[in-house]
Amino acid sequence: MIKQVLLGILCGTAMLVTGILIGHFAITQSSSSSSPSWVKEVAKDVDESLIEKFLSEVDNLQIQENLRVLTKVPHMATTAGDEETVKFMLKRWQDAETGLDQAWREEYMVYLSFPDPKNPNKVTVVSPSDTVLHSAREKEKPYYPDQEDTEVVQPYAAYSPAGHAKGKLVYANQGKPSDYQLLNQTVDLRGTIAITRYGGAGRAAKAINAAPYGVLGVLVYTDPLDINDGLMSDINETYPHSWYLPPSGVERGSFNSHFGDLLTPYLAAKDETYRIPVENITGNPPIPIQPIGFEDAYALICQLAGEAAPAAWQGAFNCTYNFGGPGFKHTSLFNNSDVKIDVFNHEQVKNSSNVMGVIRGSVEPDRYVIYGNHRDSWVHGAIDPSSGTSVMLELSRVLGAMVKQGKWRPRRSIIFGSWGAEEFGLIGSAEYTEQYFTKLSERTVAYINVDIAVFANATLRASGMPSVQNVLFTAAKQVSAPGMDSMSVYDNWIRYSNRTSPAHGPIPRVGYLSGAGSDYAAFVHYLGITSMDLSYTYDRSKTNARIYPAYHTAYDTFDYASKFIDPGFVSHQAIARTAGNVLIRLADSLVLPLNCSDYAESLEDYLNTALTLYEHQLKAKNISMEPLKLAVANFRRAAAHLDHVIHGSDLANEIPLKARRINDQLMLLDRAFLDPLAFPNKYAYR
Amino acid sequence: MIKQVLLGILCGTAMLVTGILIGHFAITQSSSSSSPSWVKEVAKDVDESLIEKFLSEVDNLQIQENLRVLTKVPHMATTAGDEETVKFMLKRWQDAETGLDQAWREEYMVYLSFPDPKNPNKVTVVSPSDTVLHSAREKEKPYYPDQEDTEVVQPYAAYSPAGHAKGKLVYANQGKPSDYQLLNQTVDLRGTIAITRYGGAGRAAKAINAAPYGVLGVLVYTDPLDINDGLMSDINETYPHSWYLPPSGVERGSFNSHFGDLLTPYLAAKDETYRIPVENITGNPPIPIQPIGFEDAYALICQLAGEAAPAAWQGAFNCTYNFGGPGFKHTSLFNNSDVKIDVFNHEQVKNSSNVMGVIRGSVEPDRYVIYGNHRDSWVHGAIDPSSGTSVMLELSRVLGAMVKQGKWRPRRSIIFGSWGAEEFGLIGSAEYTEQYFTKLSERTVAYINVDIAVFANATLRASGMPSVQNVLFTAAKQVSAPGMDSMSVYDNWIRYSNRTSPAHGPIPRVGYLSGAGSDYAAFVHYLGITSMDLSYTYDRSKTNARIYPAYHTAYDTFDYASKFIDPGFVSHQAIARTAGNVLIRLADSLVLPLNCSDYAESLEDYLNTALTLYEHQLKAKNISMEPLKLAVANFRRAAAHLDHVIHGSDLANEIPLKARRINDQLMLLDRAFLDPLAFPNKYAYR
């Protein structure tokens, strides 16, 4: 009986336990108390294993193949070659297995400037009897079939007015205001032609600064001192023997001072858009200007008469750089001759395309991380911009495949932009920001720009708003430096460029995006969007080159890139991994990886510089810097408070609108520094 | 045995069932699958019973008592009376039982203009021998002690330059450009003084339009035709016998054309703010201008010589309004006399306060619904602005009590603003929008303005962006019309002002906020925030008054308001209920009650008007309106799509970021119409 009772109790207990288990685990809770399916989804954060997978799949050989296709033919904006790259990008981003959710082209009608292939621009030395004593090369010297492609555009200064200028030559150093001022103290500049070297002043500025002195035309060239570490010979020194610029190489460029389409400031350049009269365009050179190679510059400068220019004006030629008589030495063959510039440029409104691609966010589709680069080049543009485009295509391939395979969808939307007509003044990206002004202002978390991905293979270079420093470091620590399995991009970077942060100690130095050197400009200056610009760059102990020597020349080819810039494409791979890692973190983090205390540190740094430079002088004029000090201190306090809130929260488990609120504060931080009417006459600078 | 087995099975089954029940109901689910506590909170929506409670608690007698306190003494901006109202607002909003979460004052140093109490402005008729033949009243005639308060400011034109002007008088109708042009065809205006009546042109414009003709000074008065339905006698017709303006009543006002502090455009007028030089201020009258009562205007105008002015220029005086010889009739005592204006105004930078109060939102504290009105008056300002302030205090009392009692907390934050120095040019609200530009742009859902709450007691008047129509209607349908228990504010409204909507059929007409008549201006034109302005107003079949007759005079007192504008304060109550209902709905709705399809309807209406007026002419100039038609059609399609998404969603049960995304689209709708650089020279119009 006891056995039976015990057995009964045992069975009963077993039934009870079974029942409890069934009741607890096997029966779904009624909807009123069970957790909605989206509760987990909304707490989605960065998945480190996914980042590892991404890093392992970024392939250097894929980047190399991307570059080979992109650089097959010259693809200057709006040419047939450009259209080929549009189709290539679309094909890749619409690929069923590795493409994005959506990709399309966005077209604008933009105001461009071209030379006339049938009537090339000319630079000649003309004797008093009108004999042509010297003609500058009209095209760069071919070393490979690439340079012989009929689509290689003649070197020219886009937006230089057409016209003919003739006069005695003078040497005006870099064409800065101070250069013309100094020169004018010795030489009467009225009626002269000035030859200047690249650097020190913007392209257009070299002509704009000259015109008030009565200069009629300007030449510009790249001095071997500034680009070739002094080397000049293509027999054994320059390309095709090294990365250095051959004597006939000429840097092309846009010679307008502004960015965006010149006829439609503040408006997207659509068919129906109002266009200002051409005569209202500002920022163009008022007099003809034409770039030439240093081979021709040498022939001119070394014959100049007049006083010797100051030491700071001397370049690498084996002669003294004189001011000019004005004009040439008596002893020169060019004695008494003029220099003549004939520019036949014409302006044209042409159809330029951005190619856009999107991966739609799962949780916050109305928050955008934008990644972009321009697509147009001056000639083949292997480095500028196709190195960046090759990197963008590789990282979008890896991400696209993960999406298509159903393995991943970012928390926020990712937008890829392949901008058109950047070389004429950042036009595609500027028109995009004008067209989607409100939406982008309200929704964009960050913009990542990778234009020239690899200038050289020594170290990472990064510029950006102060808040991006931390995510850059996190990403760079997870990527191996090119060719160095045991050292990270971060550890390598800090060896080349560093500073000591009051908060973090010694760290790599992140530059500030103050200029308008690439497509980040409209995002930074017009929209106030947190932005960054990444590349691999030089070991400054090994070269003083202003920029990689083939920049904007016919030598910037696949051959040049793969032989001299990044053999094996491992630096490209490191950039793709670093930029892609940053992109994933910005898109996937529950809390945006933007740090406002680092912003405070930068503001304090700027403040201290300003105090050192100006406080004494301002005090003398009875202007106090105390309010500025107070503002920076208030910013620091608010930043510390926000950090405190973030660290004191368990945002994955709290009401989802709390994370959103914090993220909106972080997202909009840079927007707070905009002043829409700060510079009513300075295009897009707010 | 069978029994035992059956018993065993029975017991076992019972134990199993017990176990299942325990397991299912008695054991809390582990946190991974149970619903977080915020899931309900995040779905919070409008509670109709709470709105009923609010409506029932809004008390007309409380509003009356608020008004009595607010109007005890004159409270012109920055005076001692103004400071008393600051303290009163603070005390009420900081009340432990009926106050808000937080209240504080926000101070600005603003540029104001005042007459000199020791040296009052004068308007005289002076004979050729310098005898004063007539002096205009310096103060309005007292009927009650209110008018005898030493703090009643002399009638003046704020921002009129100080100065002395003397010349022959002319009558220039409303001082519009066309008025001076017509007058100048008959009379040489050089060296004259012009007398003008209020209406038709802005205050400053009457002087600005005059100066180019050589007019030296301007008088302005209110014609009984425009304000009194022709009545003139204070013996039995005007106040204190009715709401009409007594003969000595003078409308004061700001005579600058812009809004916001004049020395700190685009910046908040803090101590340390950069101030432009006074001589760079634009929009002020270039010549002295002074307002007078119609009693004095009558004495002048009826003596004028010259041709009879056109019929449209004639007012209610029992004489012909002549142009002026220039000057007076030969038969007049004033024959050959001049009119002299002596203005002793002085400008002063003074400390003006906004009083701010906040109820913090529970779910979306970073979304703001702002409700505001100015606090400063010209004299006692019972109607303008204290009717609105009394209403604001009553609705904040009812809401504050619900918060303090723990019965309610809005989903979004509510901000109350009691603006300072509105009468001098919307200064307090404009400085507020300048100070918190970024935050307000990014976070404000809507702005509700109730300035003059009750002009008259006939019907609701509402103006606003097209998207607010629906929430206004919902609220107005739930409130009884004053004194009419069986009719709603809505049903009463539609009788007075209506239109037929293609989508909704016959509905009340909501006006558009295109002007700058009250503090909504900075929110609308500078920030692009969805705004509305509410009041109770006239039966236009009963009066043609430009505005309520005591406007900006010493007769706008508690006595006037309670006897002639709203006896029993039931119209005040109806406005408090309607505006409060709108406020709660904007603050509490899960989906913002803003309708973008109604916006599309308005755009289509504007488009059709534009097509009718301009399409033909533009076509003749080869300008197409097709892109505009396309843009409006695109807007309509996008609006329909958004409506479709909203109606097809179960937002209370879906991922909370979906409702937020939709709400952000609705919130930012008006911001999409801003063009920050549209009018670089037109202050704050974007």
PDB file of C-alpha atoms in Angstrom, chain A residues 1 4 9 11-25 27-36 38-42 266-267 272 360 362-367 411 437-438 442-443 526 627 630 652-658 660-662 664-665 668 671-677 679-680 686, chain B residues 1 4 9 11-25 27-36 38-42 266-267 272 360 362-367 411 437-438 442-443 526 627 630 652-658 660-662 664-665 668 671-677 679-680 686:
ATOM      1  CA  MET A   1       0.000   0.000   0.000  1.00  0.00           C
ATOM      2  CA  GLN A   4       1.232   2.156  -4.216  1.00  0.00           C
ATOM      3  CA  ILE A   9       2.669  10.364  -5.501  1.00  0.00           C
ATOM      4  CA  CYS A  11       3.313   9.473 -10.854  1.00  0.00           C
ATOM      5  CA  GLY A  12       1.266  12.439  -9.721  1.00  0.00           C
ATOM      6  CA  THR A  13       4.415  14.512  -9.242  1.00  0.00           C
ATOM      7  CA  ALA A  14       5.681  13.425 -12.623  1.00  0.00           C
ATOM      8  CA  MET A  15       2.371  14.420 -14.203  1.00  0.00           C
ATOM      9  CA  LEU A  16       2.442  17.718 -12.362  1.00  0.00           C
ATOM     10  CA  VAL A  17       5.976  18.477 -13.491  1.00  0.00           C
ATOM     11  CA  THR A  18       5.143  17.406 -17.039  1.00  0.00           C
ATOM     12  CA  GLY A  19       2.136  19.647 -16.915  1.00  0.00           C
ATOM     13  CA  ILE A  20       4.126  22.574 -15.621  1.00  0.00           C
ATOM     14  CA  LEU A  21       6.675  22.076 -18.368  1.00  0.00           C
ATOM     15  CA  ILE A  22       4.019  21.827 -21.041  1.00  0.00           C
ATOM     16  CA  GLY A  23       2.188  24.808 -19.642  1.00  0.00           C
ATOM     17  CA  HIS A  24       5.281  26.932 -19.421  1.00  0.00           C
ATOM     18  CA  PHE A  25       7.063  26.061 -22.594  1.00  0.00           C
ATOM     19  CA  ILE A  27       1.749  26.785 -24.941  1.00  0.00           C
ATOM     20  CA  THR A  28       2.223  30.118 -26.617  1.00  0.00           C
ATOM     21  CA  GLN A  29       1.429  33.042 -24.374  1.00  0.00           C
ATOM     22  CA  SER A  30      -1.618  34.996 -25.417  1.00  0.00           C
ATOM     23  CA  SER A  31      -0.761  38.038 -27.504  1.00  0.00           C
ATOM     24  CA  SER A  32      -1.523  40.483 -24.704  1.00  0.00           C
ATOM     25  CA  SER A  33       1.485  39.458 -22.693  1.00  0.00           C
ATOM     26  CA  SER A  34       3.821  37.774 -25.137  1.00  0.00           C
ATOM     27  CA  SER A  35       6.590  39.762 -26.687  1.00  0.00           C
ATOM     28  CA  PRO A  36       5.879  41.145 -30.171  1.00  0.00           C
ATOM     29  CA  TRP A  38       9.767  43.113 -33.468  1.00  0.00           C
ATOM     30  CA  VAL A  39      11.146  43.483 -29.919  1.00  0.00           C
ATOM     31  CA  LYS A  40      14.316  41.624 -30.838  1.00  0.00           C
ATOM     32  CA  GLU A  41      14.555  43.244 -34.245  1.00  0.00           C
ATOM     33  CA  VAL A  42      14.465  46.736 -32.810  1.00  0.00           C
ATOM     34  CA  TYR A 266      21.136  76.006 -55.000  1.00  0.00           C
ATOM     35  CA  LEU A 267      18.891  74.081 -57.406  1.00  0.00           C
ATOM     36  CA  GLU A 272      13.092  72.427 -66.239  1.00  0.00           C
ATOM     37  CA  ARG A 360      17.116  49.212 -47.601  1.00  0.00           C
ATOM     38  CA  SER A 362      15.395  46.770 -41.806  1.00  0.00           C
ATOM     39  CA  VAL A 363      14.721  48.724 -38.602  1.00  0.00           C
ATOM     40  CA  GLU A 364      15.337  52.347 -39.548  1.00  0.00           C
ATOM     41  CA  PRO A 365      14.981  52.569 -43.333  1.00  0.00           C
ATOM     42  CA  ASP A 366      14.571  56.332 -42.934  1.00  0.00           C
ATOM     43  CA  ARG A 367      18.122  56.725 -41.692  1.00  0.00           C
ATOM     44  CA  ARG A 411      19.575  48.327 -39.490  1.00  0.00           C
ATOM     45  CA  PHE A 437      18.151  68.781 -49.683  1.00  0.00           C
ATOM     46  CA  THR A 438      15.413  68.274 -47.086  1.00  0.00           C
ATOM     47  CA  GLU A 442      16.802  65.120 -41.978  1.00  0.00           C
ATOM     48  CA  ARG A 443      17.842  61.521 -42.451  1.00  0.00           C
ATOM     49  CA  TYR A 526      25.920  72.630 -47.663  1.00  0.00           C
ATOM     50  CA  PRO A 627      31.297  84.097 -24.579  1.00  0.00           C
ATOM     51  CA  LEU A 630      31.564  79.687 -22.329  1.00  0.00           C
ATOM     52  CA  ALA A 652      18.777  47.219 -26.243  1.00  0.00           C
ATOM     53  CA  ASN A 653      16.164  46.634 -23.552  1.00  0.00           C
ATOM     54  CA  GLU A 654      14.694  50.089 -23.064  1.00  0.00           C
ATOM     55  CA  ILE A 655      11.947  51.755 -25.055  1.00  0.00           C
ATOM     56  CA  PRO A 656      13.285  51.884 -28.628  1.00  0.00           C
ATOM     57  CA  LEU A 657      12.531  55.567 -28.995  1.00  0.00           C
ATOM     58  CA  LYS A 658      15.233  56.284 -26.430  1.00  0.00           C
ATOM     59  CA  ARG A 660      16.405  56.793 -31.551  1.00  0.00           C
ATOM     60  CA  ARG A 661      16.417  60.021 -29.569  1.00  0.00           C
ATOM     61  CA  ILE A 662      20.080  59.668 -28.694  1.00  0.00           C
ATOM     62  CA  ASP A 664      19.096  61.753 -33.598  1.00  0.00           C
ATOM     63  CA  GLN A 665      21.161  63.957 -31.300  1.00  0.00           C
ATOM     64  CA  LEU A 668      22.234  66.138 -36.027  1.00  0.00           C
ATOM     65  CA  ARG A 671      23.815  70.281 -38.477  1.00  0.00           C
ATOM     66  CA  ALA A 672      23.863  72.483 -35.359  1.00  0.00           C
ATOM     67  CA  PHE A 673      26.914  74.283 -36.717  1.00  0.00           C
ATOM     68  CA  LEU A 674      25.184  75.375 -39.924  1.00  0.00           C
ATOM     69  CA  ASP A 675      24.268  78.983 -40.425  1.00  0.00           C
ATOM     70  CA  PRO A 676      22.165  79.070 -43.589  1.00  0.00           C
ATOM     71  CA  LEU A 677      22.780  82.750 -44.149  1.00  0.00           C
ATOM     72  CA  PHE A 679      27.769  83.503 -46.477  1.00  0.00           C
ATOM     73  CA  PRO A 680      24.957  84.481 -48.833  1.00  0.00           C
ATOM     74  CA  ARG A 686      26.783  77.382 -44.614  1.00  0.00           C
TER      75      ARG A 686
ATOM     76  CA  MET B   1      -8.054  -2.460  -9.709  1.00  0.00           C
ATOM     77  CA  GLN B   4      -7.592   2.298  -8.781  1.00  0.00           C
ATOM     78  CA  ILE B   9      -5.534   8.268 -14.249  1.00  0.00           C
ATOM     79  CA  CYS B  11      -5.479  12.040 -10.232  1.00  0.00           C
ATOM     80  CA  GLY B  12      -2.683  12.013 -12.783  1.00  0.00           C
ATOM     81  CA  THR B  13      -4.797  13.977 -15.251  1.00  0.00           C
ATOM     82  CA  ALA B  14      -5.758  16.405 -12.511  1.00  0.00           C
ATOM     83  CA  MET B  15      -2.117  16.847 -11.575  1.00  0.00           C
ATOM     84  CA  LEU B  16      -1.191  17.289 -15.245  1.00  0.00           C
ATOM     85  CA  VAL B  17      -3.862  19.921 -15.774  1.00  0.00           C
ATOM     86  CA  THR B  18      -2.903  21.653 -12.519  1.00  0.00           C
ATOM     87  CA  GLY B  19       0.682  21.581 -13.682  1.00  0.00           C
ATOM     88  CA  ILE B  20      -0.204  23.007 -17.068  1.00  0.00           C
ATOM     89  CA  LEU B  21      -2.186  25.781 -15.456  1.00  0.00           C
ATOM     90  CA  ILE B  22       0.609  26.585 -13.012  1.00  0.00           C
ATOM     91  CA  GLY B  23       3.156  26.414 -15.756  1.00  0.00           C
ATOM     92  CA  HIS B  24       1.218  28.634 -18.087  1.00  0.00           C
ATOM     93  CA  PHE B  25      -0.151  31.255 -15.755  1.00  0.00           C
ATOM     94  CA  ILE B  27       5.315  31.227 -13.625  1.00  0.00           C
ATOM     95  CA  THR B  28       6.585  34.444 -15.106  1.00  0.00           C
ATOM     96  CA  GLN B  29       8.066  33.991 -18.527  1.00  0.00           C
ATOM     97  CA  SER B  30      11.784  34.503 -18.645  1.00  0.00           C
ATOM     98  CA  SER B  31      12.674  37.998 -19.818  1.00  0.00           C
ATOM     99  CA  SER B  32      13.732  36.779 -23.245  1.00  0.00           C
ATOM    100  CA  SER B  33      10.185  36.062 -24.296  1.00  0.00           C
ATOM    101  CA  SER B  34       7.907  38.165 -22.063  1.00  0.00           C
ATOM    102  CA  SER B  35       6.782  41.531 -23.271  1.00  0.00           C
ATOM    103  CA  PRO B  36       8.894  44.461 -22.009  1.00  0.00           C
ATOM    104  CA  TRP B  38       7.391  49.691 -22.538  1.00  0.00           C
ATOM    105  CA  VAL B  39       5.545  47.831 -25.278  1.00  0.00           C
ATOM    106  CA  LYS B  40       2.216  49.250 -24.137  1.00  0.00           C
ATOM    107  CA  GLU B  41       3.664  52.659 -23.402  1.00  0.00           C
ATOM    108  CA  VAL B  42       5.065  53.068 -26.883  1.00  0.00           C
ATOM    109  CA  TYR B 266      19.334  85.898 -37.578  1.00  0.00           C
ATOM    110  CA  LEU B 267      20.905  85.783 -34.095  1.00  0.00           C
ATOM    111  CA  GLU B 272      27.246  88.941 -26.093  1.00  0.00           C
ATOM    112  CA  ARG B 360       7.867  66.675 -20.611  1.00  0.00           C
ATOM    113  CA  SER B 362       6.639  60.366 -21.782  1.00  0.00           C
ATOM    114  CA  VAL B 363       7.297  58.457 -24.990  1.00  0.00           C
ATOM    115  CA  GLU B 364       8.771  61.040 -27.332  1.00  0.00           C
ATOM    116  CA  PRO B 365      10.165  63.841 -25.164  1.00  0.00           C
ATOM    117  CA  ASP B 366      12.230  64.981 -28.147  1.00  0.00           C
ATOM    118  CA  ARG B 367       9.129  65.910 -30.113  1.00  0.00           C
ATOM    119  CA  ARG B 411       3.278  61.304 -25.405  1.00  0.00           C
ATOM    120  CA  PHE B 437      16.968  77.258 -34.494  1.00  0.00           C
ATOM    121  CA  THR B 438      18.354  73.737 -34.963  1.00  0.00           C
ATOM    122  CA  GLU B 442      14.375  69.166 -35.969  1.00  0.00           C
ATOM    123  CA  ARG B 443      11.871  68.465 -33.226  1.00  0.00           C
ATOM    124  CA  TYR B 526      11.813  81.172 -40.605  1.00  0.00           C
ATOM    125  CA  PRO B 627       6.933  71.227 -64.491  1.00  0.00           C
ATOM    126  CA  LEU B 630       3.981  67.732 -62.564  1.00  0.00           C
ATOM    127  CA  ALA B 652       0.013  50.367 -32.274  1.00  0.00           C
ATOM    128  CA  ASN B 653       1.210  46.810 -32.778  1.00  0.00           C
ATOM    129  CA  GLU B 654       3.972  47.225 -35.310  1.00  0.00           C
ATOM    130  CA  ILE B 655       7.613  48.120 -34.684  1.00  0.00           C
ATOM    131  CA  PRO B 656       7.469  51.551 -32.981  1.00  0.00           C
ATOM    132  CA  LEU B 657       9.975  53.061 -35.369  1.00  0.00           C
ATOM    133  CA  LYS B 658       7.411  52.727 -38.140  1.00  0.00           C
ATOM    134  CA  ARG B 660       7.978  57.429 -35.779  1.00  0.00           C
ATOM    135  CA  ARG B 661       9.030  57.322 -39.421  1.00  0.00           C
ATOM    136  CA  ILE B 662       5.563  58.273 -40.603  1.00  0.00           C
ATOM    137  CA  ASP B 664       8.664  62.435 -39.006  1.00  0.00           C
ATOM    138  CA  GLN B 665       7.407  62.647 -42.574  1.00  0.00           C
ATOM    139  CA  LEU B 668       8.771  67.702 -41.674  1.00  0.00           C
ATOM    140  CA  ARG B 671      10.085  72.141 -43.776  1.00  0.00           C
ATOM    141  CA  ALA B 672      10.298  70.747 -47.313  1.00  0.00           C
ATOM    142  CA  PHE B 673       8.959  74.035 -48.651  1.00  0.00           C
ATOM    143  CA  LEU B 674      11.751  76.118 -47.120  1.00  0.00           C
ATOM    144  CA  ASP B 675      14.391  77.622 -49.337  1.00  0.00           C
ATOM    145  CA  PRO B 676      17.005  79.051 -46.984  1.00  0.00           C
ATOM    146  CA  LEU B 677      18.401  81.361 -49.595  1.00  0.00           C
ATOM    147  CA  PHE B 679      15.193  85.878 -50.073  1.00  0.00           C
ATOM    148  CA  PRO B 680      18.628  86.743 -48.688  1.00  0.00           C
ATOM    149  CA  ARG B 686      12.570  81.351 -46.243  1.00  0.00           C
TER     150      ARG B 686
END
